[in-house]
XYZ file of C-alpha atoms in Angstrom:
566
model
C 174.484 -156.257 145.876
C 174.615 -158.229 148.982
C 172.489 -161.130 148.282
C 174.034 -161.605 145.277
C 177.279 -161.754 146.521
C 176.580 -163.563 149.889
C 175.096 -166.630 147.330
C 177.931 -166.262 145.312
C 180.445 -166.630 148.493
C 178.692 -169.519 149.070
C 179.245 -171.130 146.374
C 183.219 -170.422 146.321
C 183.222 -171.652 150.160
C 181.508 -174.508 149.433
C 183.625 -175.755 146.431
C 186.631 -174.969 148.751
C 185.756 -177.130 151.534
C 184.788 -179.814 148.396
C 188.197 -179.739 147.692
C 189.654 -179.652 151.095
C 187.452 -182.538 152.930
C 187.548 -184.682 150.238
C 184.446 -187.123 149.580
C 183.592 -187.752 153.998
C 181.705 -184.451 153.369
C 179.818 -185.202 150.044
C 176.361 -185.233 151.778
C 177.352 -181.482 153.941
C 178.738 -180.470 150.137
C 175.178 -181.234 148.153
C 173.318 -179.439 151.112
C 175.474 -176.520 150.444
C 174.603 -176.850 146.812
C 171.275 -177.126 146.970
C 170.638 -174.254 149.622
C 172.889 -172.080 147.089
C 170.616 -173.038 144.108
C 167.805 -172.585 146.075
C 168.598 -168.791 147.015
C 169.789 -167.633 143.842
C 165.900 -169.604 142.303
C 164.008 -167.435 144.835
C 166.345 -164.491 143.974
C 165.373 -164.498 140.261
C 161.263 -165.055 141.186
C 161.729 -162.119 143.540
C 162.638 -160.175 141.181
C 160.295 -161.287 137.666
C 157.426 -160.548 140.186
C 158.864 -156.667 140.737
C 157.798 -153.784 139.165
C 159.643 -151.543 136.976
C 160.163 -148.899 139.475
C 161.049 -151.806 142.371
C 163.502 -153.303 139.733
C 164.897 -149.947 139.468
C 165.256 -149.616 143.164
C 166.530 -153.187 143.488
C 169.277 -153.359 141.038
C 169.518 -149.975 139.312
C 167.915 -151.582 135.864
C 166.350 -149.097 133.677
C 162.778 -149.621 132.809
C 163.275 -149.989 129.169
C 160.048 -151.571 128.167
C 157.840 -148.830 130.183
C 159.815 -146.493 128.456
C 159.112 -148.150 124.729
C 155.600 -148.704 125.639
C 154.654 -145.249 126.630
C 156.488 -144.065 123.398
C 154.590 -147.020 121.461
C 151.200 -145.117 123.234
C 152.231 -141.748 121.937
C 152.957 -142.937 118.189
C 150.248 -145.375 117.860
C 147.712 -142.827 118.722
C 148.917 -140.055 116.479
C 149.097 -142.411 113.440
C 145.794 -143.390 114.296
C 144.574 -140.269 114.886
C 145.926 -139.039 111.331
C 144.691 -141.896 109.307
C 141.311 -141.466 110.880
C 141.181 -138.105 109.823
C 141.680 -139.147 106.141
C 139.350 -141.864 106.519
C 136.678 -139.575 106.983
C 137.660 -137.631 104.007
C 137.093 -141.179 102.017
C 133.562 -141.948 103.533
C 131.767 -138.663 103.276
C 133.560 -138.573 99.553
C 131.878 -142.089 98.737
C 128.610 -140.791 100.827
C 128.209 -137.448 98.841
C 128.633 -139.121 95.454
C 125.867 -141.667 96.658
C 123.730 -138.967 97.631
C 124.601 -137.224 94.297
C 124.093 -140.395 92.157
C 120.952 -140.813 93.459
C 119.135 -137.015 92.886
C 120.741 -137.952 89.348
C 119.031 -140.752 88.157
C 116.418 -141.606 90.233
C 113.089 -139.577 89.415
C 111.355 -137.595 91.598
C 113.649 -138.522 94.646
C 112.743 -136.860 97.677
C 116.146 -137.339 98.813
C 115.150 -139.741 101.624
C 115.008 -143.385 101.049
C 111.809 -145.069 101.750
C 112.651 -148.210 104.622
C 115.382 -150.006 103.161
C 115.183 -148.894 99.132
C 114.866 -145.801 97.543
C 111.634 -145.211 96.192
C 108.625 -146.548 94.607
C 106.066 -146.255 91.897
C 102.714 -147.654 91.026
C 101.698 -147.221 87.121
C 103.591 -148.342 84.210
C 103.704 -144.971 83.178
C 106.079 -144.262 85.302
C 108.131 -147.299 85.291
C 108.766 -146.913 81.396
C 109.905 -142.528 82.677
C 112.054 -144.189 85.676
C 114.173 -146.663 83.258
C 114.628 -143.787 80.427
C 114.884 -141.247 83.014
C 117.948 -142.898 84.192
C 119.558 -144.078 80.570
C 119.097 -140.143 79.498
C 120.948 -138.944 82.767
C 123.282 -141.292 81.608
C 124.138 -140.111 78.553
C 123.865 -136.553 79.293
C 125.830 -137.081 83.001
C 128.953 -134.904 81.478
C 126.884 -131.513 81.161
C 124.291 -131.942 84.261
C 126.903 -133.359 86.595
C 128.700 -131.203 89.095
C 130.929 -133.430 89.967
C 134.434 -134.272 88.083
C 133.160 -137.796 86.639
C 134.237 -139.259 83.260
C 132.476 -142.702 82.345
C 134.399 -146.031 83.022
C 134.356 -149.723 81.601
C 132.134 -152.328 82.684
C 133.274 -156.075 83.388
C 133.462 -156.333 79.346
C 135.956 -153.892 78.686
C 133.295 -151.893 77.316
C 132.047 -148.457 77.442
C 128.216 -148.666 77.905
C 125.018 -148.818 79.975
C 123.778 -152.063 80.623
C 119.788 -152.824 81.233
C 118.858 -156.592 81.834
C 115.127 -158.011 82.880
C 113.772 -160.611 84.513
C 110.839 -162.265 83.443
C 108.920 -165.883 83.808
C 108.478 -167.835 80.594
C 106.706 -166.582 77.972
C 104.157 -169.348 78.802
C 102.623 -167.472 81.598
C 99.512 -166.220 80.955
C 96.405 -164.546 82.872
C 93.149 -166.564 81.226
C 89.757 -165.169 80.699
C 88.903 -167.876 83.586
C 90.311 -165.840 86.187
C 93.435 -168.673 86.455
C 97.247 -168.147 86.146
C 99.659 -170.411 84.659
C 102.545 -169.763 86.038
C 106.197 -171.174 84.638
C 108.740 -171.031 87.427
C 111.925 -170.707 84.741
C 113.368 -167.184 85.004
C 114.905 -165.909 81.394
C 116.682 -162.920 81.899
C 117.448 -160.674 78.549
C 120.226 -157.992 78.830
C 121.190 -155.182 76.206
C 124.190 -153.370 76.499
C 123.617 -149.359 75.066
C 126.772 -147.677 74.243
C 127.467 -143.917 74.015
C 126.733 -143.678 69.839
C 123.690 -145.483 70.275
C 121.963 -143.128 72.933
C 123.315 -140.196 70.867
C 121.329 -141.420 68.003
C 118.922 -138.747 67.453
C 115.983 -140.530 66.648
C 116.288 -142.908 70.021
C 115.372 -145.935 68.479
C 116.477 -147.351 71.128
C 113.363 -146.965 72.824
C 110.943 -148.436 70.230
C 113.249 -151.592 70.652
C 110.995 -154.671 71.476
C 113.447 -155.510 74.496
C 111.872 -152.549 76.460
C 108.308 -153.251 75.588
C 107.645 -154.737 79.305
C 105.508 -157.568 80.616
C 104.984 -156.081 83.635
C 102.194 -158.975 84.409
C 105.772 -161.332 84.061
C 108.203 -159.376 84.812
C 110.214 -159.998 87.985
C 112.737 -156.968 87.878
C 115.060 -154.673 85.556
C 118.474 -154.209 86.384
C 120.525 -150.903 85.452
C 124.478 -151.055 85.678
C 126.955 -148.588 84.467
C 130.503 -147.764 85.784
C 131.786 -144.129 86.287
C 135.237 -142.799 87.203
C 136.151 -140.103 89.480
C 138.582 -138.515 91.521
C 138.885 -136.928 95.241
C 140.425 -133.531 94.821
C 139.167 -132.648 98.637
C 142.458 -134.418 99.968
C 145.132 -131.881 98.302
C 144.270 -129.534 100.829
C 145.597 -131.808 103.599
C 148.753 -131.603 101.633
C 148.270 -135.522 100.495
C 147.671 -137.532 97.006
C 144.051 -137.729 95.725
C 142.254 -140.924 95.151
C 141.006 -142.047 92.234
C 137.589 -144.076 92.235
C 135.158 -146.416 90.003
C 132.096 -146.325 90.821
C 129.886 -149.422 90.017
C 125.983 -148.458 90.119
C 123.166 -150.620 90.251
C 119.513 -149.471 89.659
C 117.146 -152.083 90.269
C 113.478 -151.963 89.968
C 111.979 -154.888 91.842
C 108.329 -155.978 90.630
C 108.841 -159.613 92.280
C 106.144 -159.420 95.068
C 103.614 -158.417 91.899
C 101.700 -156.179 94.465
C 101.091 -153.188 91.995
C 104.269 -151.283 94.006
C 107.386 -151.385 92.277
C 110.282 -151.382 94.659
C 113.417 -149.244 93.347
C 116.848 -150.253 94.853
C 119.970 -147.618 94.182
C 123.208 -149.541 94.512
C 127.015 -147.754 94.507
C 130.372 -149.706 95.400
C 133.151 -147.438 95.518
C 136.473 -148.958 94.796
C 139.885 -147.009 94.849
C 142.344 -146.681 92.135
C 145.642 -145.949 90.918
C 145.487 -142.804 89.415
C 147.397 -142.759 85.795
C 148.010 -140.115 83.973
C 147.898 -137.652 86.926
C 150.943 -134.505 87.663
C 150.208 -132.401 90.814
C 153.295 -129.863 91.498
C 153.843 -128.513 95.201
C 154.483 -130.012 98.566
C 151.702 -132.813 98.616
C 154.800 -135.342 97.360
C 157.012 -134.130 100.353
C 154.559 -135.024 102.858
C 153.684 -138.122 101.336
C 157.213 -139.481 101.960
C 157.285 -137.807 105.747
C 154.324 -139.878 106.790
C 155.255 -143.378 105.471
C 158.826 -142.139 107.443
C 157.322 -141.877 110.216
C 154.970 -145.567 110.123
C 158.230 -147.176 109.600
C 159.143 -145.569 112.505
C 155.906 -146.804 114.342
C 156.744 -150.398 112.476
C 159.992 -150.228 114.308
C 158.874 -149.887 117.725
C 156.056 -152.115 117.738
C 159.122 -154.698 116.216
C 161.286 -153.951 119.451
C 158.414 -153.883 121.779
C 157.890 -157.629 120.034
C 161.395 -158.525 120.603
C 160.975 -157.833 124.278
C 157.506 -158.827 125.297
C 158.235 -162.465 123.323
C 161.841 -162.728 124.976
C 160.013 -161.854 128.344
C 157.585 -164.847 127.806
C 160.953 -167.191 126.904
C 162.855 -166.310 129.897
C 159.611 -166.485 132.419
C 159.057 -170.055 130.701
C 162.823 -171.071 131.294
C 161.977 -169.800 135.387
C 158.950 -171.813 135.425
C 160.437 -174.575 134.364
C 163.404 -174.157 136.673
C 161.367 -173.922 139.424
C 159.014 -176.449 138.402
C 161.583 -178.345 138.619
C 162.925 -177.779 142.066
C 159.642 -177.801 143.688
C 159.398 -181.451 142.442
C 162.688 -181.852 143.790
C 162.131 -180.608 147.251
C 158.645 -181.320 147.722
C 157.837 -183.775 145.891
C 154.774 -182.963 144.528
C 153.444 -180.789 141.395
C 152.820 -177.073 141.636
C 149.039 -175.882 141.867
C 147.428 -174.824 138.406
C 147.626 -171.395 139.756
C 150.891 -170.779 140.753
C 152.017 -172.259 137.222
C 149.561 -170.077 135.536
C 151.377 -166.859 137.461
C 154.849 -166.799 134.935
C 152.516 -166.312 131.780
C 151.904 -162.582 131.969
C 148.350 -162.205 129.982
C 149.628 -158.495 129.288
C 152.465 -159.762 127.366
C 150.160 -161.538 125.144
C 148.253 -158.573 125.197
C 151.123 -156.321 123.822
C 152.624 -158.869 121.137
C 149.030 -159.352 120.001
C 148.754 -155.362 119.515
C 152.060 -155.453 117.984
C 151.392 -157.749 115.597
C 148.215 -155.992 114.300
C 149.864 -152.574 114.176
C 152.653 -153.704 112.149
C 150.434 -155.357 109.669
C 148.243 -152.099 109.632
C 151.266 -149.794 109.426
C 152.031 -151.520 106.224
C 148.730 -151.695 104.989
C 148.349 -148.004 105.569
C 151.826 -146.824 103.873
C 150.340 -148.972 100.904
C 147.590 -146.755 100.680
C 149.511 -143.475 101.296
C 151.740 -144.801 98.418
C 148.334 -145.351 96.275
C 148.845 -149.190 95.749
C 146.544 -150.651 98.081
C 142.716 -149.293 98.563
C 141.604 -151.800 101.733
C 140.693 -148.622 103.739
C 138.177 -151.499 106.065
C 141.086 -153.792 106.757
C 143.573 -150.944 107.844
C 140.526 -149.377 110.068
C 140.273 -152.653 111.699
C 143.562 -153.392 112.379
C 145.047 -150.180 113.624
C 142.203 -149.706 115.832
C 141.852 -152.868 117.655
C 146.031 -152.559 118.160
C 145.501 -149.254 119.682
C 142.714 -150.275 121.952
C 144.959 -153.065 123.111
C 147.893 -150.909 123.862
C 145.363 -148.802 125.798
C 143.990 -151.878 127.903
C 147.684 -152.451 128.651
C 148.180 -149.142 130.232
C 145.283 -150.636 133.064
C 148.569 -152.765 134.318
C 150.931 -150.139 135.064
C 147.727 -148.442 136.961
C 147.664 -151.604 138.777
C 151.073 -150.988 140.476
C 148.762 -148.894 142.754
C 146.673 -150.372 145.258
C 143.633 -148.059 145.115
C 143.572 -148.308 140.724
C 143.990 -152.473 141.613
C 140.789 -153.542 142.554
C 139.120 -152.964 139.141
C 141.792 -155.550 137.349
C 141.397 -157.966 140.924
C 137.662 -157.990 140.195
C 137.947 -158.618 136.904
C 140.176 -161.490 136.998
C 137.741 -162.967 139.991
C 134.665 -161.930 138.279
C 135.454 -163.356 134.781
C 134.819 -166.869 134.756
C 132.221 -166.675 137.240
C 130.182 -163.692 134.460
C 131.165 -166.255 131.862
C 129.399 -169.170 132.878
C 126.590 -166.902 133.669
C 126.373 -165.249 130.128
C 126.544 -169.009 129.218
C 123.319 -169.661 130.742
C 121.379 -166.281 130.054
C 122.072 -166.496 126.078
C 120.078 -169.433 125.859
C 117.155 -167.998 127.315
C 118.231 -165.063 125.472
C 118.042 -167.138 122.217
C 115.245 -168.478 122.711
C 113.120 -165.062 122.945
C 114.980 -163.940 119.820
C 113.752 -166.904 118.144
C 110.390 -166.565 119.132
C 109.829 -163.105 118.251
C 110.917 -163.348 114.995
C 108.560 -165.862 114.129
C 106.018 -164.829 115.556
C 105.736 -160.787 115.539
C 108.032 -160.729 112.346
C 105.097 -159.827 110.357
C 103.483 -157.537 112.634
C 106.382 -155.529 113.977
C 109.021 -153.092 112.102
C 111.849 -154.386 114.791
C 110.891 -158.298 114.521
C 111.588 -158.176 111.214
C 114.894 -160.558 110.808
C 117.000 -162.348 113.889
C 119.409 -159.569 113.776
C 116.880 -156.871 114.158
C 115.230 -158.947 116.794
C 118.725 -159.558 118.803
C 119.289 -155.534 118.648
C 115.763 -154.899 119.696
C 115.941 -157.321 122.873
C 119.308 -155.861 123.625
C 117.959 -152.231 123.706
C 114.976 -153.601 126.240
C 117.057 -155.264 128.495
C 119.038 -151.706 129.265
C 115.536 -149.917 129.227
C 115.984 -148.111 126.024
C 112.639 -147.173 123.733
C 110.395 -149.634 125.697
C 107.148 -147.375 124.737
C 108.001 -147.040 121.245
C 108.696 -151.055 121.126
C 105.116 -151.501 122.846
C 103.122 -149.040 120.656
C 104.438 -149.662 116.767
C 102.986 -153.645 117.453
C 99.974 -153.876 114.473
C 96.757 -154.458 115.687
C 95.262 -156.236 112.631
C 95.177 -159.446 114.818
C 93.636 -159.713 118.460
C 95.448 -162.703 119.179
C 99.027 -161.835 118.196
C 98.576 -158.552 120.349
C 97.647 -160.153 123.403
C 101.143 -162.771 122.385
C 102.888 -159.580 121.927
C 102.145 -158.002 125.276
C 102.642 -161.247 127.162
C 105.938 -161.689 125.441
C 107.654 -158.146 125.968
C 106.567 -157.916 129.913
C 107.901 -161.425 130.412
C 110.925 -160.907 128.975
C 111.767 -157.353 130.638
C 110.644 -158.620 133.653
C 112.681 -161.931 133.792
C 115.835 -160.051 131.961
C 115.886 -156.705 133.855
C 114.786 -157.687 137.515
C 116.285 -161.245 137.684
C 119.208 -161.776 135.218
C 120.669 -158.243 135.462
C 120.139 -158.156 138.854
C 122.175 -161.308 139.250
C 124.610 -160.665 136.463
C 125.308 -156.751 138.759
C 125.555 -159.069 141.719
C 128.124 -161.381 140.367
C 130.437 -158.756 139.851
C 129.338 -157.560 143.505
C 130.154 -159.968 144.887
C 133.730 -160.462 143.736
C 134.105 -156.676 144.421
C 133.850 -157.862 147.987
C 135.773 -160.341 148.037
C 139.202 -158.722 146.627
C 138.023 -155.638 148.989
C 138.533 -158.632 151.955
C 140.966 -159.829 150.928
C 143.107 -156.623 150.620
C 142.658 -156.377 154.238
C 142.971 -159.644 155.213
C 145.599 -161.270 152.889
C 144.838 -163.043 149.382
C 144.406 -167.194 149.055
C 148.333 -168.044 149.181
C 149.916 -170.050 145.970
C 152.841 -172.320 146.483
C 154.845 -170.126 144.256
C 153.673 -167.293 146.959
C 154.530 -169.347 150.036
C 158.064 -169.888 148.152
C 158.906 -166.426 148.059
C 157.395 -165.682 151.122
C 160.205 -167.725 152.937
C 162.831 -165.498 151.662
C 164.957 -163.755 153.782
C 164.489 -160.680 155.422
C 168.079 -159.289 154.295
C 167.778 -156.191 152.180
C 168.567 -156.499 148.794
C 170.153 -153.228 148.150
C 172.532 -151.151 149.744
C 171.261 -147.366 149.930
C 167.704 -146.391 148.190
C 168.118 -143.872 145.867
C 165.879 -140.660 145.778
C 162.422 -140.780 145.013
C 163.168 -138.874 142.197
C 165.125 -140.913 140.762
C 162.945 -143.720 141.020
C 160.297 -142.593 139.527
C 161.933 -141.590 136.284
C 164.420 -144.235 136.798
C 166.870 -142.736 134.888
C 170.016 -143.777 136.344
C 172.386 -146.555 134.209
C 172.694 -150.580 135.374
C 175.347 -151.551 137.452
C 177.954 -153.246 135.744
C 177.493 -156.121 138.245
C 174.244 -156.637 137.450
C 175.052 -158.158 133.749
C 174.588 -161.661 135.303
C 170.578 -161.038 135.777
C 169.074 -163.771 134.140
C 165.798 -162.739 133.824
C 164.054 -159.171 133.169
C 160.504 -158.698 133.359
């Protein structure tokens, strides 16, 4: 290349004449020096700032980390692709059996929950047939059940339904006088009834004095029992079943004393190692082809690491080098900005994703091998890595100066949005805050600062106004006149004022990068640097456009002395 040879002869000529003049020349010699060190400095910044394909053009370097990337793309997706597919598989199993579990022992379900529990009743009657309803279904689960479910151990090692209740003191009493006495202390009584004794044919179990119920005490009654079971459903995508234990909770809450007992249904699926298990064909053999090929995916994500954190070494080394020299020359620091320029953001980016699909990839060919069950932590993992490497794909789009403006107005928009957001969230807060409090009791979507948050949320981008305006409770005159002066000031304040400015923020930097694409952008020093290199051309012939597109042709051997590639 001629620049790199033309600094190089400069160099040789210059330690020749050091030799030759002796030290008269010292001062013409360190001129020399420093002009040489200053090209070959503005050389290497030249080309960190190039892109692949300009890299390519410049010095014949193949794009090796576009190449990995776009492969890291293709195999991140697939894997992800495949283990969502067998995630579903594992939800709808542990939604079915929920479903299942709850036509099972819950009597009379409708087979829609009722708000947030599952039912209700109102007469004793039919609390005392809910709570043996359930312990018969119990014991009888093995010849009503349609699904493949054996009974498992509780945290006692044992084999058994357990039914506790929770009760005030016996103290409490309703007098003749129309007054309650009322002990706060909570005793809580639990029986544990094992497979012989609800086989008993008699069912003494039921004349016991522990289910004789206070109901004018009684605060609730608890039923937990573990079952096992297995998912056959994922043979057929050729891979090993799960095994599960299922830990159900029925709880009948009688705490608000309002003559409606509440009835909560309860199921935590957790996967297990199945023992004891021999399945013949070619589920095995594609067992061990998948965790092949996420130790593949871990080993590309590992080189991508190597060179995204070996990129972020060598552009701290250049900063600092030129840093350095700017000091030197100019005496004075380099702007914020132009230091800010060697830490590529999409670097981070990448080693970020990286990290998190490595640590999912083994996470994930733990659970293909059956000795891990974190399906949540996997899901997570691998899916915020894969949006990442996604996100990164926006900065080979911005190589183009039409796909460019939406990263320009980002980056200009940002901190501007962010102080803004700043700003909005406390007025924001302080609505959520307000509603709860105050239309909490009146209002289905008040109901907790969550539900509030989501409700506001929804307004502000003009979804199910009406439906927020009409379900308000009219039992009090003055909280419905709060109501309606609450809702139109907030739409009106969020939707035509903030949003408004929040749309015009953006806007407005849209502009501005449009302007400044025609007129120039705000010059760093690192900019005006490079900007007085010189106008000598840095390769000798272009090659085809071809060819630089797929940039598929080998390095130079001369250009092993690069020190830095991008």
């Amino acid at each position: 290349m001629p620049g790199r040879v033309e600094s190089l002869d400069l160099r040789v000529r210059s330690r020749a004449l050091g030799r030759s003049w002796g030290p008269r020349h010292g001062n013409t010699m360190a001129q020399l020096d420093s002009e040489v060190k200053e090209e070959c400095l503005r050389e290497d910044l030249k080309f960190y700032f190039m892109n692949p394909c300009e890299k390519y053009r410049a010095r014949h370097q193949i794009p090796w980390k576009l190449g990995l990337q776009i492969l890291k793309i293709l195999m991140v997706t697939t894997q992800l692709v495949r283990f969502g597919l067998g995630n579903q598989l594992v939800v709808a199993f542990k939604e079915d059996n929920t479903v299942a579990f709850k036509h099972l022992f819950l009597k009379d379900y409708s087979g829609t929950d009722e708000d947030d529990y599952s039912c209700s009743i109102y007469t004793q009657e039919d609390a005392y047939e809910s709570i043996f309803f359930a312990i018969s279904q119990y014991h009888r689960l093995k010849n009503i059940s349609l699904a493949t479910l054996d009974y498992g151990e509780n945290e006692d090692n044992r084999i058994g339904l357990k039914v506790c209740k929770q009760h005030y003191k016996r103290e409490t009493r309703l007098s003749s006088n129309e007054t309650l006495n009322i002990d706060s202390d909570i005793e809580i009584d639990c029986v544990l009834l094992d497979l012989p004794t609800l086989s008993e044919s008699s069912q003494a179990w039921k004349q016991s004095a522990f289910f004789r119920l206070e109901f004018y005490r009684l605060l609730q009654v608890e039923i937990s029992f573990h079952l096992k079971g297995i998912d056959l459903q994922t043979i057929h995508s050729r891979e090993l079943p799960d095994c599960y234990v299922f830990q159900n909770t029925i709880i009948f809450d009688n705490k608000a004393h309002s003559g409606k007992i509440k009835i909560y249904f309860d199921s935590k699926a957790n996967i297990e190692e199945c023992r004891a298990l021999n399945i013949s064909g070619s589920t095995q053999k594609n067992t061990q082809y998948v965790l092949v090929f996420d130790a593949f995916v871990i080993l590309i994500c590992l080189a991508s690491l190597v060179l995204c954190t070996r990129s972020i070494v060598l552009a701290l080394r250049l900063r600092k080098r030129f840093l350095d020299f700017f000091l030197e020359k100019y005496n004075r620091r380099v702007c914020d900005t132009g230091r800010w320029e060697f830490v590529s953001g999409w670097f981070v980016l990448v080693i970020i994703s990286d990290l998190m699909t490595i640590v999912g990839s083994i996470l994930k060919m733990e659970i293909k091998a059956k000795t891990l069950t974190n399906y949540d932590l996997c899901s997570i993992l691998l899916g915020t890595s894969t949006l990442f490497v996604w996100v990164g794909v926006i900065r080979y789009l911005g190589y183009f100066q039409a796909y460019n403006v939406l990263i320009l107005t980002m980056q200009a928009s940002l901190p501007k949005v962010l102080r803004f957001c700043a700003c909005a969230g406390m007025i924001y807060l302080g609505y959520t805050f307000c509603g709860w409090i105050v239309l909490g009791p009146y209002h289905e979507k008040f109901e907790n600062l969550n539900i509030v948050a989501e409700c506001l949320f929804s307004l502000v981008n003009g979804d199910d106004m009406f439906a927020t305006f009409a379900q308000i409770q009219q039992k009090s005159i003055l909280v419905w006149l709060f109501s309606r002066l609450y809702l139109y000031s907030f739409i009106s304040l969020f939707i035509y004022m903030i949003l408004s400015l929040f749309i015009a923020l953006i806007t407005d930097s849209y502009y501005t990068v449009k302007k400044y694409q025609q007129n120039g952008f705000p010059e760093t020093d690192l900019q005006e640097f490079l900007k007085e290199c010189s106008s000598k051309e840095e390769y000798q012939k272009e090659p085809s456009a071809f060819l630089s597109c797929i940039c598929c042709l080998q390095r130079r051997g001369s250009d092993d002395r690069l020190i830095l590639i991008n």
